[in-house]
Every structure is written in C-alpha cells, then in structure tokens.
Amino acid sequence: MSSVKLRIAIQKSGRLYEDSLKLLKDCGIDLKNGINKLKTEAENFPMEIFFLRDDDIPQYVEDAVADIGIAGENVIYEKNKKVTVTEKLGFGKCRLSVAVGRNEQYNGPDFLRNKKIATTYPVLLAAFLEKEKIPAEIHEISGSVEIAPGIGLADAIVDLVSSGSTLFMNGLKEVETILHSEAVLIRHPGLNAERMRILDKLLFRIRSVRKARHTKYILLNAPNANLKEIISLLPGMKSPTVLPLAEPGWSSVHSVVNENEFWDIIEKLTEAGAQGILVVPIEKMIL
Ligand code: PRT
Ligand code: ZN
C-alpha cells in the first residue's frame, strides 16, 4: 500500500479554524490528538494537517510544502500566489468593502479621487482603483484599519466586513464592495496523480457533506385524497417514497427538501392536509 499523504494547511487559530476542522470531521476524517499543534495526521485518511497563519497558507501551497489549503478568498487574491482555487466551502463569509465617515456624501468611486485610503489589502484595493480609473493614495497598515479616519490618518478605508458593527462603532459606513469572500480550498497547480486521487476523494466527501447541509429529510402523513397535491409540493431527488399507513385512507410520504424553500413548503403541505410532519437533518448526500 502506498504511504503518500495529502498535506493540508489550515488556520492555526482564528475565524476559520473551527469550521475547517468541522469540515474534515464531517468528511469522516479523524485527526490524531497530539500536543504538537504545528501538525498532525488523520487516523483514517491519507492526510497530514499543518496549522498555520492564514496569510501564510497561499505561499506554503505555492511552494508545495502543503498540497492543499483552506483560506479566505480575500487572502488568496491579495497574496496572488500560483495556486488553484478548487472549491468554495461556504463558511468564513465576509466582504472587502470601502467605508467612509458616516456623514460623508458618497456618490460613487469618484469620491475616492486623490484621497488617502488605509487598508491591509493594498493589492485588491489597487486593482479596484485601476478598474475604476481613480487615482488615490493607498496607505498600507497592518491592523486596526477602522480607526484610521477617526485619527486623521486616512479619508477612507478598505477592510473586511461581516456584521458591519465594527464600522458602525467607529462612525463609518460601508459604501462599496470590492470582493465577496468565503473560505475556499486551494491546491498546488502541479499535484502528482497519486495526490490528485486523494484530493478527488476528499472533494467527493466535501461535496456530499455540503449538499446535505442544505437539504432536509421530510416525512409526513397524507390523506390519500390529497396525495397528488402533496406529492406535487415535494421536489425530492427523483420522486417521493409513498407507503400505505395502517390507518385506511392515509399514506406516509418521504422526501427531501431544500432548506431555502423549506418554510414555504411546510405551510403549503399543512394547507393540503399533511399531518405529523417530521423534518430531520441529513448527514451525507451522495448523488
Ligand atoms: O492569526 P491569523 O493571521 O491566522 O488570523 P487573522 O487574524 O489574520 O484572521 P481572522 O481569524 O480574523 O480571519 C480569518 C479569515 O476569516 C479572514 O481572512 C476572512 O476570510 C474571514 N472573515 C470573515 C473575517 C471576517 N469575517 C471579519 N469580520 N476576517 C476578519 N473580520 C474582521 C474585520 O477585519 C473587521 O475587523 O472583523 C471585523 C469586522 O467584523 P464585523 O462583524 O464587525 O463587520
Ligand atoms: Zn491573518
């Protein structure tokens, strides 16, 4: 048996750490517990895990010190390393936005002309300014960007936003979005065939897990008189399973529903006479 392992780099601590570990766990990959917080390996999958600062992950993957990695798109595109973005992962969502003082009259990117903009994302900001053909001064700082306008260091900032409360608390307002970002899986562009095979296995599991997260299994009792209508409300994977109940005139219907349409469907189902509706999470979904 081959002993090749796929080396994955994930964030050591921070906003992506928990979700990255959970994703591996949901993929059925158990990590060996060790005191060594720098790296560990999987017990039941050919994988080694490196714990790094998120900013360093693209470089490690470009250099093939790690084969794959998980980081935010904001970091991947800012660092601009030779890595292949392979899969969006649906967590760590945020946006890279322009913010200005709450009382400023912002009427488009032209506001930024010849202004001083503080950011930790000079590359992405420069690309935005170039696209908009706006000359401006980029002031690169390493943190606490949101205080820059208040202390007279800049006229505007470009920073990550999720809830918006940091901007609000600093008297700023979000006026432009440069990038929508989420955690993605990246890989070294030249992975050999053996490592590609392991990556394909991992991707198959990731897709099954992610699909299942958005889908619920639904069971309900339907009066036979309304069975047709109730079935038409359930999209299902192919068609729903229908089983007769012990009580005459009733059937048990099983299907899957998408989380987004879930409440809408439940309402219509009850209107159509469905009873005893059970909705259960799906762990994995193989299509
Ligand atoms: O130590 P290390 O370098 O690994 O971690 P870090 O401190 O650089 O990064 P970390 O853990 O803060 O963020 C890791 C990744 O999470 C980022 O690269 C993004 O892809 C993603 N992410 C998602 C965020 C946010 N949401 C976020 N809100 N990263 C940072 N923020 C910060 C933002 O910079 C601002 O200070 O949160 C503040 C704004 O949040 P709201 O909710 O007030 O808008
Ligand atoms: Zn970082």
CSV table of C-alpha atoms and ligand atoms in Angstrom, one decimal:
chain,number,residue,atom,x,y,z
A,1,MET,CA,0.0,0.0,0.0
A,2,SER,CA,1.2,3.5,-0.8
A,3,SER,CA,2.1,5.8,2.0
A,4,VAL,CA,1.6,9.1,0.2
A,5,LYS,CA,-0.3,11.6,2.3
A,6,LEU,CA,-2.1,14.7,1.1
A,7,ARG,CA,-0.8,17.6,3.2
A,8,ILE,CA,-3.4,20.2,4.0
A,9,ALA,CA,-2.7,23.6,5.6
A,10,ILE,CA,-5.5,25.1,7.8
A,11,GLN,CA,-5.6,28.1,10.0
A,12,LYS,CA,-4.0,27.6,13.4
A,13,SER,CA,-6.5,29.7,15.3
A,14,GLY,CA,-9.0,32.4,14.3
A,15,ARG,CA,-12.2,32.6,12.4
A,16,LEU,CA,-11.6,29.7,10.0
A,17,TYR,CA,-10.1,27.2,12.5
A,18,GLU,CA,-13.3,25.7,13.9
A,19,ASP,CA,-15.1,25.4,10.6
A,20,SER,CA,-12.1,23.9,8.8
A,21,LEU,CA,-11.8,21.2,11.5
A,22,LYS,CA,-15.5,20.6,11.4
A,23,LEU,CA,-15.5,20.2,7.7
A,24,LEU,CA,-12.8,17.5,8.0
A,25,LYS,CA,-14.7,15.8,10.8
A,26,ASP,CA,-18.0,15.8,8.8
A,27,CYS,CA,-16.0,14.2,5.9
A,28,GLY,CA,-15.3,11.4,8.3
A,29,ILE,CA,-11.7,12.3,8.8
A,30,ASP,CA,-10.5,11.9,12.4
A,31,LEU,CA,-7.4,13.6,13.5
A,32,LYS,CA,-4.8,12.2,15.9
A,33,ASN,CA,-4.7,14.2,19.1
A,34,GLY,CA,-1.3,15.4,19.8
A,35,ILE,CA,0.3,18.1,21.9
A,36,ASN,CA,2.1,19.2,18.7
A,37,LYS,CA,-0.1,22.0,17.5
A,38,LEU,CA,2.0,22.6,14.4
A,39,LYS,CA,1.0,19.4,12.6
A,40,THR,CA,-0.9,16.2,13.0
A,41,GLU,CA,-2.2,13.4,10.8
A,42,ALA,CA,-5.5,11.7,10.1
A,43,GLU,CA,-6.2,8.3,11.7
A,44,ASN,CA,-8.4,7.0,8.9
A,45,PHE,CA,-7.5,9.0,5.7
A,46,PRO,CA,-4.1,9.6,4.0
A,47,MET,CA,-3.7,13.1,5.2
A,48,GLU,CA,-1.3,15.3,7.1
A,49,ILE,CA,-2.6,18.6,8.6
A,50,PHE,CA,-0.4,21.7,9.1
A,51,PHE,CA,-1.7,24.5,11.3
A,52,LEU,CA,-0.5,27.9,10.0
A,53,ARG,CA,-1.4,31.6,10.0
A,54,ASP,CA,-4.0,32.1,7.2
A,55,ASP,CA,-1.8,34.7,5.5
A,56,ASP,CA,1.0,32.1,5.0
A,57,ILE,CA,-1.2,29.4,3.6
A,58,PRO,CA,-1.1,30.5,-0.1
A,59,GLN,CA,2.7,30.6,0.0
A,60,TYR,CA,3.0,27.2,1.5
A,61,VAL,CA,0.8,25.8,-1.2
A,62,GLU,CA,2.6,27.6,-4.0
A,63,ASP,CA,5.9,26.2,-2.7
A,64,ALA,CA,4.3,22.7,-2.4
A,65,VAL,CA,5.2,22.5,1.3
A,66,ALA,CA,1.5,21.8,1.6
A,67,ASP,CA,-0.5,20.2,-1.3
A,68,ILE,CA,-3.8,22.0,-0.4
A,69,GLY,CA,-5.0,24.6,2.0
A,70,ILE,CA,-8.1,26.4,3.3
A,71,ALA,CA,-8.1,30.2,3.4
A,72,GLY,CA,-10.4,33.1,2.7
A,73,GLU,CA,-10.6,34.3,-0.9
A,74,ASN,CA,-9.6,37.7,0.4
A,75,VAL,CA,-6.2,36.3,1.4
A,76,ILE,CA,-5.8,34.2,-1.7
A,77,TYR,CA,-6.4,37.0,-4.1
A,78,GLU,CA,-4.4,39.6,-2.1
A,79,LYS,CA,-1.4,37.3,-1.9
A,80,ASN,CA,-1.8,36.4,-5.6
A,81,LYS,CA,0.3,33.2,-5.4
A,82,LYS,CA,0.3,30.4,-8.0
A,83,VAL,CA,-2.4,28.2,-6.5
A,84,THR,CA,-5.5,26.8,-8.0
A,85,VAL,CA,-8.8,27.7,-6.3
A,86,THR,CA,-10.6,24.3,-6.3
A,87,GLU,CA,-13.8,24.6,-4.2
A,88,LYS,CA,-15.8,27.1,-2.3
A,89,LEU,CA,-16.5,26.0,1.2
A,90,GLY,CA,-19.4,28.1,2.3
A,91,PHE,CA,-18.0,29.4,5.6
A,92,GLY,CA,-16.0,32.5,6.6
A,93,LYS,CA,-18.2,34.7,4.5
A,94,CYS,CA,-17.4,38.4,4.5
A,95,ARG,CA,-16.8,41.2,2.0
A,96,LEU,CA,-14.0,43.5,1.4
A,97,SER,CA,-15.5,47.0,1.3
A,98,VAL,CA,-14.8,50.6,1.1
A,99,ALA,CA,-16.0,52.6,4.1
A,100,VAL,CA,-16.1,56.4,4.8
A,101,GLY,CA,-17.2,58.6,7.6
A,102,ARG,CA,-20.9,58.3,8.4
A,103,ASN,CA,-21.5,62.0,7.5
A,104,GLU,CA,-19.7,62.0,4.2
A,105,GLN,CA,-21.6,62.4,0.9
A,106,TYR,CA,-20.5,59.4,-1.0
A,107,ASN,CA,-21.8,59.3,-4.6
A,108,GLY,CA,-19.6,56.7,-6.2
A,109,PRO,CA,-16.0,55.7,-6.5
A,110,ASP,CA,-15.1,59.2,-7.8
A,111,PHE,CA,-15.3,60.3,-4.1
A,112,LEU,CA,-12.0,58.5,-3.6
A,113,ARG,CA,-10.1,60.5,-6.3
A,114,ASN,CA,-6.8,61.7,-4.8
A,115,LYS,CA,-7.9,60.7,-1.3
A,116,LYS,CA,-5.9,58.7,1.2
A,117,ILE,CA,-7.2,55.2,1.8
A,118,ALA,CA,-6.0,53.0,4.6
A,119,THR,CA,-6.1,49.2,4.2
A,120,THR,CA,-4.4,45.9,4.9
A,121,TYR,CA,-5.4,44.9,1.3
A,122,PRO,CA,-3.2,47.1,-1.0
A,123,VAL,CA,-3.2,44.7,-3.9
A,124,LEU,CA,-7.0,44.3,-4.1
A,125,LEU,CA,-7.5,48.0,-3.5
A,126,ALA,CA,-5.1,48.9,-6.2
A,127,ALA,CA,-6.9,46.6,-8.6
A,128,PHE,CA,-10.2,48.2,-7.7
A,129,LEU,CA,-8.9,51.7,-8.2
A,130,GLU,CA,-7.4,50.8,-11.5
A,131,LYS,CA,-10.6,49.2,-12.7
A,132,GLU,CA,-12.5,52.4,-11.7
A,133,LYS,CA,-9.7,54.6,-13.2
A,134,ILE,CA,-9.4,56.6,-9.9
A,135,PRO,CA,-6.0,57.8,-8.8
A,136,ALA,CA,-5.7,57.7,-5.0
A,137,GLU,CA,-3.1,57.2,-2.3
A,138,ILE,CA,-3.0,53.7,-0.8
A,139,HIS,CA,-1.9,53.7,2.8
A,140,GLU,CA,-1.0,50.2,3.9
A,141,ILE,CA,-1.3,49.5,7.6
A,142,SER,CA,-1.1,46.2,9.4
A,143,GLY,CA,-4.2,46.3,11.6
A,144,SER,CA,-7.0,48.4,13.3
A,145,VAL,CA,-7.8,49.9,9.9
A,146,GLU,CA,-11.2,51.1,11.2
A,147,ILE,CA,-9.7,53.8,13.4
A,148,ALA,CA,-7.7,55.4,10.6
A,149,PRO,CA,-10.3,58.0,9.6
A,150,GLY,CA,-11.0,59.0,13.2
A,151,ILE,CA,-7.4,59.8,13.9
A,152,GLY,CA,-6.9,61.7,10.6
A,153,LEU,CA,-4.7,59.0,9.0
A,154,ALA,CA,-7.0,58.5,6.0
A,155,ASP,CA,-10.1,59.7,4.3
A,156,ALA,CA,-11.5,56.2,3.7
A,157,ILE,CA,-10.7,52.6,4.5
A,158,VAL,CA,-10.9,49.3,2.8
A,159,ASP,CA,-11.5,46.4,5.2
A,160,LEU,CA,-13.3,43.2,5.7
A,161,VAL,CA,-16.9,43.5,6.9
A,162,SER,CA,-19.3,40.8,8.1
A,163,SER,CA,-22.0,42.2,10.5
A,164,GLY,CA,-21.0,45.8,10.0
A,165,SER,CA,-20.8,46.5,13.7
A,166,THR,CA,-17.1,47.4,13.7
A,167,LEU,CA,-17.7,50.1,11.1
A,168,PHE,CA,-20.7,51.4,12.9
A,169,MET,CA,-18.9,51.6,16.2
A,170,ASN,CA,-16.2,53.6,14.6
A,171,GLY,CA,-18.5,56.1,12.9
A,172,LEU,CA,-18.1,54.7,9.5
A,173,LYS,CA,-20.4,53.5,6.7
A,174,GLU,CA,-19.9,50.9,4.1
A,175,VAL,CA,-20.2,52.4,0.6
A,176,GLU,CA,-18.7,50.0,-1.9
A,177,THR,CA,-18.0,46.2,-2.0
A,178,ILE,CA,-14.8,45.2,-3.7
A,179,LEU,CA,-14.9,41.5,-3.2
A,180,HIS,CA,-17.4,38.9,-1.7
A,181,SER,CA,-15.3,36.4,0.1
A,182,GLU,CA,-15.6,32.9,1.6
A,183,ALA,CA,-13.3,30.2,2.6
A,184,VAL,CA,-12.0,28.1,-0.3
A,185,LEU,CA,-9.9,25.1,-0.9
A,186,ILE,CA,-6.8,25.8,-2.9
A,187,ARG,CA,-4.3,23.3,-4.3
A,188,HIS,CA,-0.8,23.3,-5.7
A,189,PRO,CA,-1.2,23.5,-9.5
A,190,GLY,CA,1.2,20.6,-10.2
A,191,LEU,CA,-0.1,17.9,-7.8
A,192,ASN,CA,1.0,14.4,-8.9
A,193,ALA,CA,-1.5,11.8,-9.9
A,194,GLU,CA,-1.4,10.0,-6.6
A,195,ARG,CA,-2.1,13.2,-4.6
A,196,MET,CA,-4.8,14.2,-7.1
A,197,ARG,CA,-6.6,10.9,-6.4
A,198,ILE,CA,-6.6,11.6,-2.7
A,199,LEU,CA,-7.8,15.1,-3.3
A,200,ASP,CA,-10.6,13.8,-5.5
A,201,LYS,CA,-11.7,11.5,-2.7
A,202,LEU,CA,-11.7,14.5,-0.3
A,203,LEU,CA,-13.6,16.7,-2.7
A,204,PHE,CA,-16.3,14.0,-3.2
A,205,ARG,CA,-16.8,13.9,0.5
A,206,ILE,CA,-16.8,17.7,0.9
A,207,ARG,CA,-19.5,18.0,-1.8
A,208,SER,CA,-21.6,15.3,-0.2
A,209,VAL,CA,-21.4,17.0,3.2
A,210,ARG,CA,-22.2,20.4,1.8
A,211,LYS,CA,-25.1,19.3,-0.3
A,212,ALA,CA,-26.6,17.5,2.8
A,213,ARG,CA,-26.2,20.7,4.9
A,214,HIS,CA,-28.7,22.5,2.7
A,215,THR,CA,-31.1,19.6,2.5
A,216,LYS,CA,-33.6,18.1,5.0
A,217,TYR,CA,-35.3,14.7,5.0
A,218,ILE,CA,-39.0,15.1,5.4
A,219,LEU,CA,-41.6,12.5,6.5
A,220,LEU,CA,-45.3,13.2,6.7
A,221,ASN,CA,-48.7,11.6,6.8
A,222,ALA,CA,-51.0,12.4,3.9
A,223,PRO,CA,-54.7,11.8,3.4
A,224,ASN,CA,-54.9,9.7,0.1
A,225,ALA,CA,-57.5,12.2,-1.2
A,226,ASN,CA,-54.8,14.9,-1.3
A,227,LEU,CA,-51.8,12.7,-2.1
A,228,LYS,CA,-51.3,14.0,-5.6
A,229,GLU,CA,-51.3,17.6,-4.5
A,230,ILE,CA,-48.9,16.9,-1.6
A,231,ILE,CA,-46.5,15.0,-3.8
A,232,SER,CA,-46.5,17.8,-6.3
A,233,LEU,CA,-45.3,20.1,-3.5
A,234,LEU,CA,-42.2,17.9,-2.8
A,235,PRO,CA,-39.4,18.2,-5.3
A,236,GLY,CA,-37.5,15.2,-3.9
A,237,MET,CA,-34.4,13.7,-5.5
A,238,LYS,CA,-36.3,11.6,-8.0
A,239,SER,CA,-39.8,11.1,-6.7
A,240,PRO,CA,-41.0,10.8,-3.1
A,241,THR,CA,-41.4,7.4,-1.4
A,242,VAL,CA,-45.1,6.7,-0.6
A,243,LEU,CA,-46.1,3.9,1.8
A,244,PRO,CA,-49.6,3.0,3.0
A,245,LEU,CA,-50.3,3.6,6.6
A,246,ALA,CA,-52.1,1.1,8.8
A,247,GLU,CA,-55.0,3.5,9.0
A,248,PRO,CA,-57.0,3.3,5.8
A,249,GLY,CA,-57.1,6.3,3.6
A,250,TRP,CA,-53.7,7.6,4.7
A,251,SER,CA,-50.1,7.3,3.4
A,252,SER,CA,-46.7,8.0,4.7
A,253,VAL,CA,-44.6,10.2,2.3
A,254,HIS,CA,-40.8,10.6,2.5
A,255,SER,CA,-38.8,13.0,0.5
A,256,VAL,CA,-36.0,15.7,0.7
A,257,VAL,CA,-36.5,19.4,0.7
A,258,ASN,CA,-34.1,22.3,0.2
A,259,GLU,CA,-33.5,24.5,3.3
A,260,ASN,CA,-34.3,27.6,1.3
A,261,GLU,CA,-37.8,26.5,0.3
A,262,PHE,CA,-38.4,24.7,3.5
A,263,TRP,CA,-40.8,27.0,5.4
A,264,ASP,CA,-42.7,27.8,2.2
A,265,ILE,CA,-43.3,24.1,1.5
A,266,ILE,CA,-44.3,23.2,5.1
A,267,GLU,CA,-47.0,25.9,5.0
A,268,LYS,CA,-48.4,24.5,1.8
A,269,LEU,CA,-48.2,21.0,3.0
A,270,THR,CA,-50.3,21.7,6.1
A,271,GLU,CA,-52.8,23.6,4.0
A,272,ALA,CA,-53.1,20.5,1.8
A,273,GLY,CA,-53.9,18.4,4.9
A,274,ALA,CA,-50.5,16.8,5.7
A,275,GLN,CA,-50.1,15.8,9.3
A,276,GLY,CA,-47.3,14.5,11.6
A,277,ILE,CA,-44.6,16.3,9.6
A,278,LEU,CA,-41.1,15.3,10.7
A,279,VAL,CA,-38.0,17.1,9.4
A,280,VAL,CA,-34.6,15.5,10.0
A,281,PRO,CA,-31.1,16.6,9.1
A,282,ILE,CA,-29.3,14.6,6.5
A,283,GLU,CA,-25.7,13.7,7.3
A,284,LYS,CA,-24.3,13.0,3.9
A,285,MET,CA,-25.9,13.1,0.5
A,286,ILE,CA,-24.5,11.1,-2.4
A,287,LEU,CA,-25.9,11.9,-5.8
B,1,PRT,O1,-3.7,34.7,13.0
B,1,PRT,P1,-4.1,34.7,11.6
B,1,PRT,O2,-3.3,35.6,10.7
B,1,PRT,O3,-4.3,33.3,11.1
B,1,PRT,O4,-5.6,35.3,11.6
B,1,PRT,P2,-6.2,36.7,11.2
B,1,PRT,O5,-6.4,37.5,12.5
B,1,PRT,O6,-5.4,37.3,10.1
B,1,PRT,O7,-7.6,36.3,10.6
B,1,PRT,P3,-9.0,36.0,11.3
B,1,PRT,O8,-9.0,34.8,12.0
B,1,PRT,O9,-9.5,37.3,11.9
B,1,PRT,O10,-9.8,35.9,9.9
B,1,PRT,C1,-9.6,34.8,9.0
B,1,PRT,C2,-10.5,34.9,7.8
B,1,PRT,O11,-11.8,35.0,8.2
B,1,PRT,C3,-10.3,36.2,7.0
B,1,PRT,O12,-9.2,36.2,6.1
B,1,PRT,C4,-11.6,36.2,6.2
B,1,PRT,O13,-11.5,35.4,5.1
B,1,PRT,C5,-12.6,35.6,7.2
B,1,PRT,N1,-13.5,36.6,7.9
B,1,PRT,C6,-14.9,36.5,7.9
B,1,PRT,C7,-13.2,37.7,8.6
B,1,PRT,C8,-14.4,38.3,9.0
B,1,PRT,N2,-15.4,37.5,8.5
B,1,PRT,C9,-14.3,39.5,9.7
B,1,PRT,N3,-15.4,40.1,10.1
B,1,PRT,N4,-12.0,38.2,8.9
B,1,PRT,C10,-11.9,39.4,9.6
B,1,PRT,N5,-13.0,40.0,10.0
B,1,PRT,C11,-12.8,41.3,10.9
B,1,PRT,C12,-12.6,42.5,10.0
B,1,PRT,O14,-11.3,42.7,9.6
B,1,PRT,C13,-13.0,43.6,11.0
B,1,PRT,O15,-12.0,44.0,11.9
B,1,PRT,O16,-13.9,41.6,11.7
B,1,PRT,C14,-14.1,43.0,11.8
B,1,PRT,C15,-15.4,43.3,11.1
B,1,PRT,O17,-16.4,42.4,11.6
B,1,PRT,P4,-18.0,43.0,11.8
B,1,PRT,O18,-18.8,41.8,12.1
B,1,PRT,O19,-17.9,44.0,12.9
B,1,PRT,O20,-18.4,43.6,10.4
B,2,ZN,ZN,-4.0,36.6,9.1
